[in-house]
Structures are given as C-alpha cells and as structure tokens.
Short mmCIF file of C-alpha atoms in Angstrom, two decimals:
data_model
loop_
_atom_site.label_atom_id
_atom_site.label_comp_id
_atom_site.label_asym_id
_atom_site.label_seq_id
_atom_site.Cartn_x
_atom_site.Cartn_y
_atom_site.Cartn_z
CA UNK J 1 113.73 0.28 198.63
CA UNK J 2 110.55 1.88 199.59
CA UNK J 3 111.72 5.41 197.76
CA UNK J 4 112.30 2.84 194.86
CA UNK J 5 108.86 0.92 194.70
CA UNK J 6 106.75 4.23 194.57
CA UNK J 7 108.66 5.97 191.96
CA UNK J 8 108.20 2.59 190.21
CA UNK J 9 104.67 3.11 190.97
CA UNK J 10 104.20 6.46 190.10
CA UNK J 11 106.17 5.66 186.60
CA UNK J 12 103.40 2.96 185.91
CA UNK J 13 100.63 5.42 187.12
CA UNK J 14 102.28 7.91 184.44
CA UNK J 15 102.26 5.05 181.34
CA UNK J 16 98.50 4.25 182.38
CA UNK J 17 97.13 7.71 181.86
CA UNK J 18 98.94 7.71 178.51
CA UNK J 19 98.16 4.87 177.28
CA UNK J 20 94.35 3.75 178.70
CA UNK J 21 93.08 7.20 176.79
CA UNK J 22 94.75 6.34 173.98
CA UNK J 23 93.46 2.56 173.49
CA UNK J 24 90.12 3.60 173.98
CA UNK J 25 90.85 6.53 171.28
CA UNK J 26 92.25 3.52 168.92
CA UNK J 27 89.00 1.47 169.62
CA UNK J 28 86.36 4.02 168.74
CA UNK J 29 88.42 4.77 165.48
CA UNK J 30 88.25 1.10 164.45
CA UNK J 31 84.65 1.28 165.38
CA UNK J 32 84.15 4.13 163.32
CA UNK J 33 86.21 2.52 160.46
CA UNK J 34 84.33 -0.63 160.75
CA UNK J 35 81.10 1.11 160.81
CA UNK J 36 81.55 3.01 157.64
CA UNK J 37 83.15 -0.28 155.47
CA UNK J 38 80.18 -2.55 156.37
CA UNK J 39 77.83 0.17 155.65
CA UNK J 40 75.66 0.85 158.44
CA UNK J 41 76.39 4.33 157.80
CA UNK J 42 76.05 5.31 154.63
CA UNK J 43 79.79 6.67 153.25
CA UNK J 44 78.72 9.75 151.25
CA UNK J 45 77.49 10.85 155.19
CA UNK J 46 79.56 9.70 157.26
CA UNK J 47 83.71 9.66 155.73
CA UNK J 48 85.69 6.55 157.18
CA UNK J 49 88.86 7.99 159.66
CA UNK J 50 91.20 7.19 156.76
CA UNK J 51 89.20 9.21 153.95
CA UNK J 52 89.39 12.15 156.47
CA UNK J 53 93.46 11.63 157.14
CA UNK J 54 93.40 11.45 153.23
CA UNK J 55 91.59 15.21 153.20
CA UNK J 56 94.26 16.14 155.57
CA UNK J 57 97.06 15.40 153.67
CA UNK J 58 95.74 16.25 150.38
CA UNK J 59 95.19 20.00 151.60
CA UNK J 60 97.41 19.95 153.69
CA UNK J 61 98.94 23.24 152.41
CA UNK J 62 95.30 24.93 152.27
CA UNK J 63 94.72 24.05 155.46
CA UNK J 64 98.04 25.18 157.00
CA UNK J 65 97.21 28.68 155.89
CA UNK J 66 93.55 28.47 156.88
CA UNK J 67 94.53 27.27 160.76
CA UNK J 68 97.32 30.16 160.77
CA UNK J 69 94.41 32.70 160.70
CA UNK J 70 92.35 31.12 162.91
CA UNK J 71 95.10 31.24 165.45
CA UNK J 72 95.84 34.36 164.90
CA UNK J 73 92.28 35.62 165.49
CA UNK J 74 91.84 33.20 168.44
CA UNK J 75 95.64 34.42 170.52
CA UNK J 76 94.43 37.82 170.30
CA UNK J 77 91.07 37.76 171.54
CA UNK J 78 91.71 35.27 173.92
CA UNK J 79 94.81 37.51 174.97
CA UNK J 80 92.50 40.44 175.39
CA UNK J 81 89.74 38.23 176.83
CA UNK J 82 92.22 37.27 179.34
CA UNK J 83 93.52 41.20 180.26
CA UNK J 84 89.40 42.31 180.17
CA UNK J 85 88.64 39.27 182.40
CA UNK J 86 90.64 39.49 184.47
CA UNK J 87 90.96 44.18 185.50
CA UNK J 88 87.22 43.20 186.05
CA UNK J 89 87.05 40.31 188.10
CA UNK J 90 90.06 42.20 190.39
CA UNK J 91 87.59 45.47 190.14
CA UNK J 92 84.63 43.38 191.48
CA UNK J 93 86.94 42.16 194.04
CA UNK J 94 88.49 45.60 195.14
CA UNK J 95 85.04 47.08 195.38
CA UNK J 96 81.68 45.36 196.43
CA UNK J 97 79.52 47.97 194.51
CA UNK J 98 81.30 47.04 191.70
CA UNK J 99 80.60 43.36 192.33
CA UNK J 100 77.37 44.41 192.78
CA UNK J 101 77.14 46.27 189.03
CA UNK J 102 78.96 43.80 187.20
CA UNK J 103 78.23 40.42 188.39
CA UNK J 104 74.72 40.66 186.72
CA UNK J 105 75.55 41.82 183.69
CA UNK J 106 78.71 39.29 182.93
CA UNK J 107 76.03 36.84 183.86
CA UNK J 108 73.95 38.04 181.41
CA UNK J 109 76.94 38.71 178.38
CA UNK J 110 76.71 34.26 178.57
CA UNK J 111 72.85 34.31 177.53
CA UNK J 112 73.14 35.55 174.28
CA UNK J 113 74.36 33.10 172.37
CA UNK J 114 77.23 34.00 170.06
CA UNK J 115 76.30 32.44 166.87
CA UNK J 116 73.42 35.34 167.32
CA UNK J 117 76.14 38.44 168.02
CA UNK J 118 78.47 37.19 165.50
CA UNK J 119 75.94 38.58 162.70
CA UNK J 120 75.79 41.75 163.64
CA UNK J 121 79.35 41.65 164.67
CA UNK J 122 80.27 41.09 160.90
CA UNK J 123 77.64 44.26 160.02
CA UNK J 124 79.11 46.30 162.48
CA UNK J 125 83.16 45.81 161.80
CA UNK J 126 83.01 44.19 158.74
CA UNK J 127 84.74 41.11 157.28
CA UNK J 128 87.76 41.40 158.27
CA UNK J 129 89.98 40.35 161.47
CA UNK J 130 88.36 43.18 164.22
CA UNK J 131 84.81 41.04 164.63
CA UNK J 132 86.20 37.56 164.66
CA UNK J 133 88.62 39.46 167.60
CA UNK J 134 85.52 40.63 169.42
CA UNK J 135 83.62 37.35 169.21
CA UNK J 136 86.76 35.67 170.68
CA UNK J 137 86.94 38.56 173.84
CA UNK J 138 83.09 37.72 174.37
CA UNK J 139 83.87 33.73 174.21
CA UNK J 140 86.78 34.14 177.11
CA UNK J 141 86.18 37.22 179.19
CA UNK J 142 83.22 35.33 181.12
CA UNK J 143 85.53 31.87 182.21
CA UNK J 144 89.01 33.98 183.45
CA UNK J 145 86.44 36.83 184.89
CA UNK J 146 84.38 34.25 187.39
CA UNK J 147 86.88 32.12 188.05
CA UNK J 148 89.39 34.46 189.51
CA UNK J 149 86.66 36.54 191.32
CA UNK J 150 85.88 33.45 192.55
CA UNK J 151 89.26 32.46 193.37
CA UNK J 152 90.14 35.92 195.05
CA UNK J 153 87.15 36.09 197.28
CA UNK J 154 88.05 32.38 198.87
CA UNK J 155 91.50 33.69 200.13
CA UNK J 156 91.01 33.25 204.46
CA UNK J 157 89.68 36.36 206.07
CA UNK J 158 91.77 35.50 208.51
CA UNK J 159 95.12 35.42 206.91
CA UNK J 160 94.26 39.08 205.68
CA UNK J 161 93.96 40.19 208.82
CA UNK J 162 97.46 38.61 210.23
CA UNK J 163 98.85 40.31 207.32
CA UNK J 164 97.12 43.93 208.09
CA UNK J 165 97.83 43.76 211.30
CA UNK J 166 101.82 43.34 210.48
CA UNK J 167 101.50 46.71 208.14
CA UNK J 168 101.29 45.24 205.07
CA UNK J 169 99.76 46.91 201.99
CA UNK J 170 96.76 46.12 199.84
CA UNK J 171 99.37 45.76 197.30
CA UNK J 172 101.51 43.30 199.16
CA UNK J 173 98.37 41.33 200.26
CA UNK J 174 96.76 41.35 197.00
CA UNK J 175 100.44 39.78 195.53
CA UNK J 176 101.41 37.46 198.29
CA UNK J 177 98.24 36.19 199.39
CA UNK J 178 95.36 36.89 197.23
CA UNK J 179 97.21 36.31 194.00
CA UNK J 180 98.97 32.55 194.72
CA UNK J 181 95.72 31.30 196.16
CA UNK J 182 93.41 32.31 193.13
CA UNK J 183 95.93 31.23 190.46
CA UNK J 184 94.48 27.46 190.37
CA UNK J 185 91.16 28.88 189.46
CA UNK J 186 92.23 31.11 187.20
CA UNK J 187 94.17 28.39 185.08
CA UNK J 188 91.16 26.11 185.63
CA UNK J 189 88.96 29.30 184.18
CA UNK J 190 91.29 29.76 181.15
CA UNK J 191 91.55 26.09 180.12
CA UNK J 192 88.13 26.81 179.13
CA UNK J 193 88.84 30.13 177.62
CA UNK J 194 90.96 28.35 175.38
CA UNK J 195 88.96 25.81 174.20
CA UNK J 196 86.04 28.81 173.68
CA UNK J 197 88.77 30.98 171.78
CA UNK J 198 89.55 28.60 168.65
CA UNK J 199 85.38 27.71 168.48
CA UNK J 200 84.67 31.50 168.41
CA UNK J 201 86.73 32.22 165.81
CA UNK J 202 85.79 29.41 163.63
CA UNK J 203 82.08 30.68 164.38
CA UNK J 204 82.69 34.08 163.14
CA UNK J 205 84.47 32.88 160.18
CA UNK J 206 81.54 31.14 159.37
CA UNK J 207 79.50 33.86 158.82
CA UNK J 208 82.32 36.22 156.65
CA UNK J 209 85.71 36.26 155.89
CA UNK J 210 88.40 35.93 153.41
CA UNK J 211 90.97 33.28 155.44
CA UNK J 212 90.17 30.97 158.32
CA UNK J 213 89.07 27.10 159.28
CA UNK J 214 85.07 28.44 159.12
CA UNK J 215 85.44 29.72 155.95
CA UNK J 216 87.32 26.68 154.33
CA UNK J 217 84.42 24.69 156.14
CA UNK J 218 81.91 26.67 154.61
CA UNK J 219 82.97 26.30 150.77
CA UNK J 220 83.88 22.79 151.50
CA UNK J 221 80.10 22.22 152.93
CA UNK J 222 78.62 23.82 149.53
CA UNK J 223 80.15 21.08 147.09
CA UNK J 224 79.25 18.31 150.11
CA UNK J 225 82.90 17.10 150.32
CA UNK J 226 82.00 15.46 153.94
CA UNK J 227 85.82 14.14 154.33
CA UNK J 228 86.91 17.59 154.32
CA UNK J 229 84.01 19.10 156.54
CA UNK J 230 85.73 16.59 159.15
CA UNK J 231 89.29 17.30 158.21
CA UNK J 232 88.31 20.68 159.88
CA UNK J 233 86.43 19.04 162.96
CA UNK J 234 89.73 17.61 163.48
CA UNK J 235 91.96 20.11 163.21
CA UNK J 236 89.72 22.58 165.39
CA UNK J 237 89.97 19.74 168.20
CA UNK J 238 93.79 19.97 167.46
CA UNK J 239 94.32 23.39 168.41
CA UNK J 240 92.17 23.30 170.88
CA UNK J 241 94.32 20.69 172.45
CA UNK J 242 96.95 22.51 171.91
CA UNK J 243 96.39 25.31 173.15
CA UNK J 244 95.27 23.83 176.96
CA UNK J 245 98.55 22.36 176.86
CA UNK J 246 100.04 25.72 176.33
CA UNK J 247 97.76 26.91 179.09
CA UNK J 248 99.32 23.70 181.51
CA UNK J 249 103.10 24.87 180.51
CA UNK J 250 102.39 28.78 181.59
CA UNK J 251 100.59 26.75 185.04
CA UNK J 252 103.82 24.85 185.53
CA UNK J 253 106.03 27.72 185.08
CA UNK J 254 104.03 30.16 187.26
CA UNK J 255 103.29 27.75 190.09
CA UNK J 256 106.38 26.32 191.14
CA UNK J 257 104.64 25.44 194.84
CA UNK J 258 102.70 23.14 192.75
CA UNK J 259 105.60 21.28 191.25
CA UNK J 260 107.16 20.74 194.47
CA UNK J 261 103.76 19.37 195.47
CA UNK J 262 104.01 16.83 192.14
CA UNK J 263 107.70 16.20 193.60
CA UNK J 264 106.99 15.18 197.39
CA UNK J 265 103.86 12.84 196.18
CA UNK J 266 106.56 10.90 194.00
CA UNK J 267 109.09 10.54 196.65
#
C-alpha cells in the first residue's frame, strides 16, 4: 500500500510539471491575443498568436527548407564545438600549464560578442556554409569546455589516490572515475551549447547567405511582414527545444546510474 501511494504520488508530481507550464503558456497566449484584438498594441506591430500560426502554415513549405539549413549549420558546429570543447577542457585538466594558458584566453573568446565576429567571418569564408560553421564552434566551445574542466577537477583527491595506489592507470582513472563524475556538468554545459548553436547560426545567416531561418527573417523584415518575423521567433525557440531534449535522451542513455536513481526515488 505504501509502494502504491507514492507511485500514485509521483504519477501526480509527473502530470503537474506537464501541465502547470503549460496553463501558464495558454494564459500568456490569451493575454497576448486579447492584447492585440482590443488594441492596446497596435496590430501592424505587434501580430496576434493566430496571425503568426497563420504565417506558419502559409509558408510552411518555405520554412521547412529554411529550418533544414539552419540545422544543418547548427549539428555541425555544435558537433565540432562539442569535440574542440571538450580535447581542451581534458588538456587543461591533464596539464596545469595548460590550464594556466588557456583558461584566460577561453575567457576572453566570450567577450567579443559574436554579432561583431560574424562580419568578418562572412569576409573571411564567404557566404556560404564554412562561417555560419565557425560562428556555431565559437557559440558552444566555451559552455562544454568550462563545464567539464570544471566537472573533472571536482572528482575527490582522495578517490584518485585509492585508485593509484591499487595500480591503476591514468587511463583507467580518467574513465572510471573522472569521466562518470564530470558527465552531469558536461550535459548541464551542453544544454546551453545547444540553445547557443541554433541562435548562432541564425546570427550568421543574418548577415549573408543563400538558405537559412536569418535569411528568410531578413527579407521578411524588408517588406515589414511582422507575422512572419515571429513565425521565425517561433520556430528558432522550436529547435532550440528540441534540440535540449535531444541533449536529455543522449543524458539518459549515457547515465544509466542516474536512471536507477529516478527508479529508487519512485519506489
């Protein structure tokens, strides 16, 4: 009976976070609705929710091929952002003056502002798919690349040494010990990378291209077809979404500890 009432418990627990977040999404769209049809905002600024569902499904098609290449641009560099990240933040941790070279200047790479490098980005490599790429690796590297330095240098001192001292190798301890304790940071580090990887590409579109979400926003801007501008917003939150939920599936799979964690809190 008492197994009984908590999975009961848990199962309502479940249907709340589903459902609170999406009543309070349903409210603000009514809001938003409301706002626009008893014109405190002026329409031609701000498009009601169903004008921009209407954008949607009119170009749909346009769109479809638009968001393909955006994906496309953001997988890779955040792929590659991902690989960079993460043979650095292991180098920094493998050898202090490394560390000591590197941290500053990673630091620094997350000054410059990218809507400034992707410019020169588009002048160096052109219009085509290499610069929105390499504004996508500069968006990522820095989240996967401090969170699993950070993630690697919290492993217990201690637990190192139990392990030297039983003659295992910096391979094995790097594997079994280092690895499983920094992988919740590094997840936590590429959620973020994620949501950076579909805004970077859209940013670089912006500024030259032939396919892509930021160049469909920019022609749409230039005839001031507002519903469409936010067909775009929406979308770009889409993927987004989508892709930290990709991110959660590879954390599921990889960390099976942690599902057997989930398990024993239901039970």
């Amino acid at each position: 009976m008492a197994r009984t009432g908590k999975a009961e418990w848990g199962v309502r627990l479940r249907r709340r976070d589903v459902l609170v977040p999406l009543a309070t999404a349903a409210l603000v769209l009514v809001a938003w609705q409301l706002v626009v049809v008893f014109g405190i905002v002026p329409n031609f600024l701000l498009p009601s929710p169903t004008q921009v569902v209407s954008a949607i499904v009119e170009d749909a098609g346009l769109l479809a091929q638009h968001s393909a290449s955006t994906v496309v641009e953001a997988l890779l560099g955040l792929v590659i952002g991902v690989v960079v990240g993460s043979l650095v933040a292991v180098a920094m941790d493998r050898f202090e003056g490394v560390a000591l070279a590197l941290r500053p200047l990673v630091t620094v790479s997350q000054t410059i502002p990218t809507i400034a490098i992707a410019p020169l980005l588009v002048l160096w490599f052109g219009y085509g798919l290499l610069p929105k790429v390499v504004l996508v690796i500069i968006s990522t590297f820095f989240p996967i690349t401090v969170s699993l330095y950070a993630g690697l240098s919290s492993v217990d001192s201690d637990l190192i040494d139990l392990m030297r001292t039983m003659g295992a190798s910096r391979w094995q301890i790097f594997w079994q010990a280092k690895m499983p304790a920094a992988l919740d940071q590094f997840f936590s580090g590429l959620r973020i990378s994620a949501t950076y990887a579909i805004v970077g590409a859209v940013i670089a579109e912006w500024l030259g291209g032939f396919a892509g979400l930021g160049v469909y926003m920019t022609r749409v801007r230039k005839s001031f077809s507002y519903d469409r501008m936010f067909a775009v917003i929406v979308l770009i939150s889409v993927l987004s979404l989508a892709l930290m939920g990709l991110v959660d599936l590879i954390q599921h799979i990889a960390m099976p500890w942690k599902r057997a964690e989930g398990n024993s809190n239901h039970d």
